[in-house]
mmCIF file of N, CA and C in Angstrom:
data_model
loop_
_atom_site.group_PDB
_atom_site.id
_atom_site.type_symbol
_atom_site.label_atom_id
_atom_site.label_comp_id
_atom_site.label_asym_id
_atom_site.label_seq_id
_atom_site.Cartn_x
_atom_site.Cartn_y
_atom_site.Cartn_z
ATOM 1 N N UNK A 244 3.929 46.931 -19.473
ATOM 2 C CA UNK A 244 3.626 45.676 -20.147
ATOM 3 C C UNK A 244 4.692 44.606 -19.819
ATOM 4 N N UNK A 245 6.066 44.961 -19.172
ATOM 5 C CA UNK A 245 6.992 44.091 -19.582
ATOM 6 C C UNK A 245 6.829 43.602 -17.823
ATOM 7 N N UNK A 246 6.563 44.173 -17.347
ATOM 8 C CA UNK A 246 6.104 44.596 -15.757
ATOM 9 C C UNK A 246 4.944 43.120 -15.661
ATOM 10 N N UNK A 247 4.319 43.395 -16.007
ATOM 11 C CA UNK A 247 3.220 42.389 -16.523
ATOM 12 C C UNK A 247 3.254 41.216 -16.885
ATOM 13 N N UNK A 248 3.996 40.887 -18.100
ATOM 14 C CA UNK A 248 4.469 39.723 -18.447
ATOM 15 C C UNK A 248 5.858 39.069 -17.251
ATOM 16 N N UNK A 249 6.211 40.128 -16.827
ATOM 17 C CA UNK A 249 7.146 39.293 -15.451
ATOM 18 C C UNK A 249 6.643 38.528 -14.484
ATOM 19 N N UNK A 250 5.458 39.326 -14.163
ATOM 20 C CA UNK A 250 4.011 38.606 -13.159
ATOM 21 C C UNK A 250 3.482 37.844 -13.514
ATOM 22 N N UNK A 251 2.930 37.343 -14.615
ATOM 23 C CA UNK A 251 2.108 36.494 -15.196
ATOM 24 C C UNK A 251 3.169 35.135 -15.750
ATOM 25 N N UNK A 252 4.592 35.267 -15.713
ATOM 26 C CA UNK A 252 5.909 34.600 -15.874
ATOM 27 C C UNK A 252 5.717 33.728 -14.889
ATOM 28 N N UNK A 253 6.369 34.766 -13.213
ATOM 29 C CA UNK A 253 6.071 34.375 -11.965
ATOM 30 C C UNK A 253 4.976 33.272 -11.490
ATOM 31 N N UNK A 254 3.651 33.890 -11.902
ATOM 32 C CA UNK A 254 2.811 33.005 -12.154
ATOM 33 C C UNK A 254 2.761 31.382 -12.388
ATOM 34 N N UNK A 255 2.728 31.540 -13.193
ATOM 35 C CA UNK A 255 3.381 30.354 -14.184
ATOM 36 C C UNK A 255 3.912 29.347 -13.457
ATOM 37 N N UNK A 256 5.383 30.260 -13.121
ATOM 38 C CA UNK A 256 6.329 29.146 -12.706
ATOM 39 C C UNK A 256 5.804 28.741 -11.121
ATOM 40 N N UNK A 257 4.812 29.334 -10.251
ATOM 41 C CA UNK A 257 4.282 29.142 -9.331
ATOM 42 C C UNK A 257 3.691 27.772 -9.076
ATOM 43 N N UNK A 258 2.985 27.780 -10.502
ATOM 44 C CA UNK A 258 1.579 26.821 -11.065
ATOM 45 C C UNK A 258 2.100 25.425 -10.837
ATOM 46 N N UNK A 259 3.273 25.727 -11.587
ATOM 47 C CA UNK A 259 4.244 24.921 -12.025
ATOM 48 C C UNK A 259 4.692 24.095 -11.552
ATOM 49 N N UNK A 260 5.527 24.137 -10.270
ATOM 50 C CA UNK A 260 5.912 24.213 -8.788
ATOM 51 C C UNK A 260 4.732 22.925 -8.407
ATOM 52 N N UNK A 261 3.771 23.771 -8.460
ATOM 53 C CA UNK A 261 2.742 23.644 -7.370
ATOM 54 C C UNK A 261 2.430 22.061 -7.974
ATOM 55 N N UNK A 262 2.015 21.863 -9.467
ATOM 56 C CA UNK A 262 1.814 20.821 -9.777
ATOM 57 C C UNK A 262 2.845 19.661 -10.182
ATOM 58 N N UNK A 263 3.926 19.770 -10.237
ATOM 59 C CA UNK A 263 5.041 19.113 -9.890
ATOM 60 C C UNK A 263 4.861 18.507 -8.584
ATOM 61 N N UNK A 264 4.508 19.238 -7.907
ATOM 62 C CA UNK A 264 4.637 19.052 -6.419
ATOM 63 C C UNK A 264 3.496 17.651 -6.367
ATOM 64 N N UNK A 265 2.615 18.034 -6.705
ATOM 65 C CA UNK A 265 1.260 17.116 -6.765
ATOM 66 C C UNK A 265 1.491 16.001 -7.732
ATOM 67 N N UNK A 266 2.187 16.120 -8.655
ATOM 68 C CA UNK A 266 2.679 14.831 -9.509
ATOM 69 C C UNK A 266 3.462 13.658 -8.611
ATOM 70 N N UNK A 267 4.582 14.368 -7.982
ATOM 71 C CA UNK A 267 5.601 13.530 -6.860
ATOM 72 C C UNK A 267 4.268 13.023 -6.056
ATOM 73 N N UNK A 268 3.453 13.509 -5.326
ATOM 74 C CA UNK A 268 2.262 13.296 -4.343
ATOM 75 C C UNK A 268 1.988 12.126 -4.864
ATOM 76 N N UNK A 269 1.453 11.870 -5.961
ATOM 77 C CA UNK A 269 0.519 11.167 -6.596
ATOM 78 C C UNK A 269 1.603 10.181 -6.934
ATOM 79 N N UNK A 270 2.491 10.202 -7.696
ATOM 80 C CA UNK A 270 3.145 9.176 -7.926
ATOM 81 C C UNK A 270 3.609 8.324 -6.524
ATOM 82 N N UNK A 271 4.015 8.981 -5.128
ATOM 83 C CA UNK A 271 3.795 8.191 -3.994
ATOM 84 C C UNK A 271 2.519 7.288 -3.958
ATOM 85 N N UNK A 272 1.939 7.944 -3.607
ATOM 86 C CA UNK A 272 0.348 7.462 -3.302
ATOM 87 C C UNK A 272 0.394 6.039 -4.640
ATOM 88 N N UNK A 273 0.635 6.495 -5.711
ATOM 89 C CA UNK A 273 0.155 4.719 -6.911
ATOM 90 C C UNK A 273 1.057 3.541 -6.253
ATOM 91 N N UNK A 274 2.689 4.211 -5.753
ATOM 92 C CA UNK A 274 3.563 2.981 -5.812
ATOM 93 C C UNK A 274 3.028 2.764 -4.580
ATOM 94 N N UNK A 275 2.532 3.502 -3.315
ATOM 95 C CA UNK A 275 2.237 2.570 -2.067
ATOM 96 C C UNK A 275 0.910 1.750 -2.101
ATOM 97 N N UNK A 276 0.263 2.183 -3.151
ATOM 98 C CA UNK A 276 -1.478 1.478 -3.452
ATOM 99 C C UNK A 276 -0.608 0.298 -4.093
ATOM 100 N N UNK A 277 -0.105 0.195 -5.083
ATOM 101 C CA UNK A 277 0.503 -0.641 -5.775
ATOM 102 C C UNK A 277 0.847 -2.302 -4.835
ATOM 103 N N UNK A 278 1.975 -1.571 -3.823
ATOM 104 C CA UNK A 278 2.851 -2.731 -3.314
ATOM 105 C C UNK A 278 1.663 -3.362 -2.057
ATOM 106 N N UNK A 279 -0.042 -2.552 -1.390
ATOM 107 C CA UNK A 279 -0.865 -2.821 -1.177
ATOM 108 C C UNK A 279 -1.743 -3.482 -1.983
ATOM 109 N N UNK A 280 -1.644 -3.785 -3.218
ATOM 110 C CA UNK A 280 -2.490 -4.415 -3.910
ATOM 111 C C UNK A 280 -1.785 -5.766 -4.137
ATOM 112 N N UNK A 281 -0.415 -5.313 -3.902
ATOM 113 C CA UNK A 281 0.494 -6.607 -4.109
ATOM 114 C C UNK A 281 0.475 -7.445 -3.011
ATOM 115 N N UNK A 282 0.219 -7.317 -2.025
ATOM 116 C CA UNK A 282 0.288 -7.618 -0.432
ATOM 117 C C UNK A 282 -1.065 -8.601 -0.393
ATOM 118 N N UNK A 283 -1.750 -7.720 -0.890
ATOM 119 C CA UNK A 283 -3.763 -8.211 -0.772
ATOM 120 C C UNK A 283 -3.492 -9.504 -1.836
ATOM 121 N N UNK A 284 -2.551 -9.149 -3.019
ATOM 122 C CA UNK A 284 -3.335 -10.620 -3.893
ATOM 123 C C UNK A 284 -2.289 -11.739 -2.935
ATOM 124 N N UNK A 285 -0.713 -11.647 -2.543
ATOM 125 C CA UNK A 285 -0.358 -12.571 -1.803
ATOM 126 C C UNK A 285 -1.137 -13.212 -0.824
ATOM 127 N N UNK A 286 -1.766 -12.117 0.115
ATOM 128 C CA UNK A 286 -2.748 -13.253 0.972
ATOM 129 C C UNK A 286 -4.101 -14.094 0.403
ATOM 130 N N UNK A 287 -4.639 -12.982 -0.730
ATOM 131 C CA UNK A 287 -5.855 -14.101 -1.581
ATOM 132 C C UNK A 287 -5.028 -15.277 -1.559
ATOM 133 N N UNK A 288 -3.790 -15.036 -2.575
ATOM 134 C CA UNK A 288 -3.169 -16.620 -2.778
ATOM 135 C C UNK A 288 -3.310 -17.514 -1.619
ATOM 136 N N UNK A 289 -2.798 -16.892 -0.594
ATOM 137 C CA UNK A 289 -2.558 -17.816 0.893
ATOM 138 C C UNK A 289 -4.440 -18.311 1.517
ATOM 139 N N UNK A 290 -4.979 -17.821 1.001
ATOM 140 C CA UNK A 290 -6.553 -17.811 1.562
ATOM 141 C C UNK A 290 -6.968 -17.394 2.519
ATOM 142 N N UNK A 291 -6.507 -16.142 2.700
ATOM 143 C CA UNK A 291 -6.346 -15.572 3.891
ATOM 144 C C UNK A 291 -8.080 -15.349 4.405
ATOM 145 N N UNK A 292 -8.302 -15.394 5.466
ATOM 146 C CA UNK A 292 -10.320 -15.412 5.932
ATOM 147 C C UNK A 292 -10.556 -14.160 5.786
ATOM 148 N N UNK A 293 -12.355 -13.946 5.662
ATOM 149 C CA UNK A 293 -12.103 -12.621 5.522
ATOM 150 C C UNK A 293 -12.462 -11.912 6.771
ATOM 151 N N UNK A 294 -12.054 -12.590 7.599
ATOM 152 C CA UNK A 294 -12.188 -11.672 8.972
ATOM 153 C C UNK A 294 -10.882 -11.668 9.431
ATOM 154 N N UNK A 295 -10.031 -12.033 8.923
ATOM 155 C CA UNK A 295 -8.470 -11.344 9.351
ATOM 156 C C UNK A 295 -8.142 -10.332 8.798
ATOM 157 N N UNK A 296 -8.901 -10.449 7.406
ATOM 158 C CA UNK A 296 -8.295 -9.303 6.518
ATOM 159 C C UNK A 296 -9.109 -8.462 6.912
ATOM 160 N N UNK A 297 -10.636 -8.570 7.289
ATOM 161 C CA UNK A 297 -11.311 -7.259 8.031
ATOM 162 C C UNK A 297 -10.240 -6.848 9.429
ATOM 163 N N UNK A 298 -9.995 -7.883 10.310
ATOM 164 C CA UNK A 298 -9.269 -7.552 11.911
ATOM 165 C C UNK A 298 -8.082 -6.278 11.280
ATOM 166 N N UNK A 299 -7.180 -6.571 10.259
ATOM 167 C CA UNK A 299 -6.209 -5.912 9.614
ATOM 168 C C UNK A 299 -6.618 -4.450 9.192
ATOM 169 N N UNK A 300 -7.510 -4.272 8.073
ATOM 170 C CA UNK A 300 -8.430 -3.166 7.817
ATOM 171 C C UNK A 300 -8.585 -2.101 8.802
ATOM 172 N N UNK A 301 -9.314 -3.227 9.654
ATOM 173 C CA UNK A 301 -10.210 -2.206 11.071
ATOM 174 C C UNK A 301 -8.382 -1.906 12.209
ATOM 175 N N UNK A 302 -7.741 -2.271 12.225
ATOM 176 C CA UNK A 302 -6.453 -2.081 13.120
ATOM 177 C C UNK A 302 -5.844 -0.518 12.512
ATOM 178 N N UNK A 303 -5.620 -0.861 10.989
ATOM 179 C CA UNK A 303 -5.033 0.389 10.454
ATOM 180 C C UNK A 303 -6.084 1.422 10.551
ATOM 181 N N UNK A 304 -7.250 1.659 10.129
ATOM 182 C CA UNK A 304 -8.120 2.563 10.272
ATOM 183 C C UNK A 304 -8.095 3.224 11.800
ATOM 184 N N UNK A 305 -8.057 2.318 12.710
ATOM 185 C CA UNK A 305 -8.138 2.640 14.159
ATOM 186 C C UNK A 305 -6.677 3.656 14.269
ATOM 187 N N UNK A 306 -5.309 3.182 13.862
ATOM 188 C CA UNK A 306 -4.456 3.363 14.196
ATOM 189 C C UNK A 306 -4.429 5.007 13.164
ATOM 190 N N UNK A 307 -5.031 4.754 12.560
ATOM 191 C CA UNK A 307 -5.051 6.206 11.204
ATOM 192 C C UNK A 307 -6.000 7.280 12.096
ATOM 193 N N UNK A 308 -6.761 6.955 12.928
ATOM 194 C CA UNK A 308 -8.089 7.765 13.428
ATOM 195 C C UNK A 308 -7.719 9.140 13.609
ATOM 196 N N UNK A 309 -6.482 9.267 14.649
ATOM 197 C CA UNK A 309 -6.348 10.583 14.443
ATOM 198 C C UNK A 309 -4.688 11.549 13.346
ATOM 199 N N UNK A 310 -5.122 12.063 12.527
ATOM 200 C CA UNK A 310 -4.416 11.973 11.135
ATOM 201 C C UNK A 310 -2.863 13.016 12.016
ATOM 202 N N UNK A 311 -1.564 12.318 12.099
ATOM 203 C CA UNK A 311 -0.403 13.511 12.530
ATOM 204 C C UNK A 311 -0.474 14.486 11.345
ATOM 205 N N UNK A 312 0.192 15.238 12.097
ATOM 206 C CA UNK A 312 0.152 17.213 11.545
ATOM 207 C C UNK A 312 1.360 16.593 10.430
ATOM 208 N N UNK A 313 0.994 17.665 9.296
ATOM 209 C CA UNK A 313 2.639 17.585 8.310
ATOM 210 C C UNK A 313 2.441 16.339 7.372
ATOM 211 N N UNK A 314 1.382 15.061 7.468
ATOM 212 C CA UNK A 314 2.109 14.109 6.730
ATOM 213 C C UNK A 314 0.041 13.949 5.655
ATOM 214 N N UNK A 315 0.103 13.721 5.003
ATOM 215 C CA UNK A 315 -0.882 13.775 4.074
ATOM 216 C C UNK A 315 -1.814 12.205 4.500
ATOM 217 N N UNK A 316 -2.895 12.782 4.876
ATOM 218 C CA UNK A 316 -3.391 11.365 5.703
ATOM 219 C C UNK A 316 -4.356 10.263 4.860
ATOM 220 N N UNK A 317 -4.459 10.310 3.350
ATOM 221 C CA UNK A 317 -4.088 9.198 2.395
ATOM 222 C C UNK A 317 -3.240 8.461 2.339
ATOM 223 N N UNK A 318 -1.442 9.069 2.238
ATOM 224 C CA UNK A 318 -0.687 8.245 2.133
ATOM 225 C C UNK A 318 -0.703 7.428 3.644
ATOM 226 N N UNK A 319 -0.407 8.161 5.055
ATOM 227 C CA UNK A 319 -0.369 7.632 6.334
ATOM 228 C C UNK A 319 -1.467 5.772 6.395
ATOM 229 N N UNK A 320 -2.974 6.135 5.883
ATOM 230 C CA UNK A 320 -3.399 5.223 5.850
ATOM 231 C C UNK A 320 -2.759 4.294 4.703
ATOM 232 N N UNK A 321 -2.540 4.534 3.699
ATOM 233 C CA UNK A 321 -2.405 3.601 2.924
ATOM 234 C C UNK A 321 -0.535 2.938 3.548
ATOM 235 N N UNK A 322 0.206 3.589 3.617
ATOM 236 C CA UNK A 322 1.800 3.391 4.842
ATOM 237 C C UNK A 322 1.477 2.477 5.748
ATOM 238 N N UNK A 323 0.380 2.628 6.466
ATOM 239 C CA UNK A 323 0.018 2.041 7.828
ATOM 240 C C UNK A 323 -0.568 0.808 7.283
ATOM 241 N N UNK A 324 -1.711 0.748 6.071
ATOM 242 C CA UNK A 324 -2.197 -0.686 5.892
ATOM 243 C C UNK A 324 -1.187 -1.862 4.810
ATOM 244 N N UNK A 325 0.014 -0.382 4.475
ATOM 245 C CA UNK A 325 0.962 -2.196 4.112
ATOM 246 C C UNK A 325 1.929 -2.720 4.902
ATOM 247 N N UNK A 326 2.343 -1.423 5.640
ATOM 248 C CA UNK A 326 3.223 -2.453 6.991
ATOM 249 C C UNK A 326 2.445 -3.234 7.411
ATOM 250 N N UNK A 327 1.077 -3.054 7.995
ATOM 251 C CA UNK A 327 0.206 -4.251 9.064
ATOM 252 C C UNK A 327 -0.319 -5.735 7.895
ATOM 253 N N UNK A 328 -0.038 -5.250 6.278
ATOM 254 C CA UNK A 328 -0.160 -6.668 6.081
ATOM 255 C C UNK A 328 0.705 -7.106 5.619
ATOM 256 N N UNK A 329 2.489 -6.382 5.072
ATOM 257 C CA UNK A 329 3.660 -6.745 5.624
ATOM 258 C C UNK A 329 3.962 -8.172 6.816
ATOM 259 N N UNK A 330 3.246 -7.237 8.178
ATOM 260 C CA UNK A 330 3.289 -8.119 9.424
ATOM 261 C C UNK A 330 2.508 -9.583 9.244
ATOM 262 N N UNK A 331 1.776 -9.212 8.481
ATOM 263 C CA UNK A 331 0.790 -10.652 8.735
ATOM 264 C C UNK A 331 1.636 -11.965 8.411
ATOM 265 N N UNK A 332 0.943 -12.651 9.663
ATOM 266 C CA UNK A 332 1.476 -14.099 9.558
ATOM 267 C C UNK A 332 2.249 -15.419 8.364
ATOM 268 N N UNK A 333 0.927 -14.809 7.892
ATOM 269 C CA UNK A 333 0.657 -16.076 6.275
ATOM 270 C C UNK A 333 1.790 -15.837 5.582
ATOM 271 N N UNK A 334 2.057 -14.331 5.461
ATOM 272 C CA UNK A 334 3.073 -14.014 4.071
ATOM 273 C C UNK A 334 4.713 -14.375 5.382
ATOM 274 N N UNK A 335 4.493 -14.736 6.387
ATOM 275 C CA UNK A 335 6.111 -14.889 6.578
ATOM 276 C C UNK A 335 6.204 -16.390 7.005
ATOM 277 N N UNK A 336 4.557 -17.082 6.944
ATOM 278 C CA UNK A 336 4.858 -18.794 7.167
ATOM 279 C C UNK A 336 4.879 -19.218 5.652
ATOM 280 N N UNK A 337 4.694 -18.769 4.326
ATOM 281 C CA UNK A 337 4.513 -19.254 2.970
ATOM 282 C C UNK A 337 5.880 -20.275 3.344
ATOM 283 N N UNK A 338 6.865 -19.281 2.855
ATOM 284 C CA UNK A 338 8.008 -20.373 2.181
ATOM 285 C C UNK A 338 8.344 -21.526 3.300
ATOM 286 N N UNK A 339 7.827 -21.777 4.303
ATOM 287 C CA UNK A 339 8.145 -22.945 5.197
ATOM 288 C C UNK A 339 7.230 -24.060 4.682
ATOM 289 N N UNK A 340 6.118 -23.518 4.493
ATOM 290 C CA UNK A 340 5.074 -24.475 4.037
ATOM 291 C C UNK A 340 4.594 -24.951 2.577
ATOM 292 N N UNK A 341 5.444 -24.009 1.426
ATOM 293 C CA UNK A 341 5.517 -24.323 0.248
ATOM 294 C C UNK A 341 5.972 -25.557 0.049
ATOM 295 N N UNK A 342 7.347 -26.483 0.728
ATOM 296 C CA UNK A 342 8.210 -27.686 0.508
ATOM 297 C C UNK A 342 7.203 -28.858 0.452
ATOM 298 N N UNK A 343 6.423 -28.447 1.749
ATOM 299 C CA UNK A 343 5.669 -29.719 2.212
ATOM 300 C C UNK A 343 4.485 -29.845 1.303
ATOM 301 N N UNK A 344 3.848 -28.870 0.367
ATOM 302 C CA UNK A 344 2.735 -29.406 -0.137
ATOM 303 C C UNK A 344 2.791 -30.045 -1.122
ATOM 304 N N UNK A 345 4.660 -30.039 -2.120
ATOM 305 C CA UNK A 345 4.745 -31.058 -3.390
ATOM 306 C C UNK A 345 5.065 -32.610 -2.780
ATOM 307 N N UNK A 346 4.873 -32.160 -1.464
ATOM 308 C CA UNK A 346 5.982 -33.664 -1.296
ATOM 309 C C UNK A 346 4.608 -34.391 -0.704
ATOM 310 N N UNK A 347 3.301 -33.976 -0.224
ATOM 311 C CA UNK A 347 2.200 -34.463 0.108
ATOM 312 C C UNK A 347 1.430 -35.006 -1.109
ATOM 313 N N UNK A 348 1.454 -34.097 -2.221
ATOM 314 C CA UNK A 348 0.879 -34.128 -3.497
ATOM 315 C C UNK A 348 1.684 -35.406 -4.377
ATOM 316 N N UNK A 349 3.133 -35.614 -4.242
ATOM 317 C CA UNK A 349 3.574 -36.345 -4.528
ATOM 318 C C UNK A 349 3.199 -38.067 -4.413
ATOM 319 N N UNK A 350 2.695 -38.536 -3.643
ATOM 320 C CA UNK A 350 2.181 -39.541 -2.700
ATOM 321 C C UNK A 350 0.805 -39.363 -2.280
ATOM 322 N N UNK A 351 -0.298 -39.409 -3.118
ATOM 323 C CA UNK A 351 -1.592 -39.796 -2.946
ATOM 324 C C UNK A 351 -2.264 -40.614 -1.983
ATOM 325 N N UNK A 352 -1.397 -41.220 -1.443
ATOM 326 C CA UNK A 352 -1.294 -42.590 -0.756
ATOM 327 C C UNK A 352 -1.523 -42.443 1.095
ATOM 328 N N UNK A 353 -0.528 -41.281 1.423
ATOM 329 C CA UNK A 353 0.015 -40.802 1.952
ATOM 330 C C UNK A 353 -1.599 -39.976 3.078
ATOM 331 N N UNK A 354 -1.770 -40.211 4.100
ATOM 332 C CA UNK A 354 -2.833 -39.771 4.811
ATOM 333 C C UNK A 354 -2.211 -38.681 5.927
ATOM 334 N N UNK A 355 -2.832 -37.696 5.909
ATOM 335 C CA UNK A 355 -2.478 -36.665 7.246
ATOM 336 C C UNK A 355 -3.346 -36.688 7.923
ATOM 337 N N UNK A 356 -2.968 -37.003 9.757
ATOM 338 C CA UNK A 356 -3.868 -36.547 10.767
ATOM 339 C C UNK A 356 -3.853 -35.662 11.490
#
């Protein structure tokens, strides 16, 4: 019996392990969905078209196609689609082009060609 309860102990702490393990998993996976959801509303803000944000989509998917050995190929895609909108243009021209739109708005008057 005591034989028994050592195994079924073992057990346990196996389970245990195992879902720990899958907690860390998962808690990756929210914060990289996360800072991807954060990425997506920056370019809504910027108005980004939606065929860049498809060109972006379809790049990472392509680049995800075939999944490397060892790395869990949820996170890989979701890794891969916030560096590529990381890269995107819009989010590294914002703060150049933020100055100029109070100072346009400022002066009604004021015509751009």
């Amino acid at each position: 019996e005591l034989q028994q309860k050592a195994e079924e102990a073992e057990l346990l702490k196996v389970e245990l392990q195992m879902l720990e393990t899958e907690r860390v998993r998962l808690s990756l996976v929210e914060e990289k969905l996360l800072d991807v959801l954060q990425l997506l509303q920056q370019l809504r803000d910027l108005n980004i078209s939606k065929r860049a944000l498809g060109k972006i989509l379809l790049s990472t998917l392509e680049s995800c196609r075939d999944p490397q050995p060892g790395k869990a190929q949820l996170l890989e895609v979701l890794d891969t689609l916030q560096q590529e909108l990381a890269a995107c243009e819009l989010l590294h021209r914002q703060p150049m082009e933020q100055p100029q739109s109070p100072r346009s708005l400022s002066n009604p008057l004021v015509i751009s060609c």
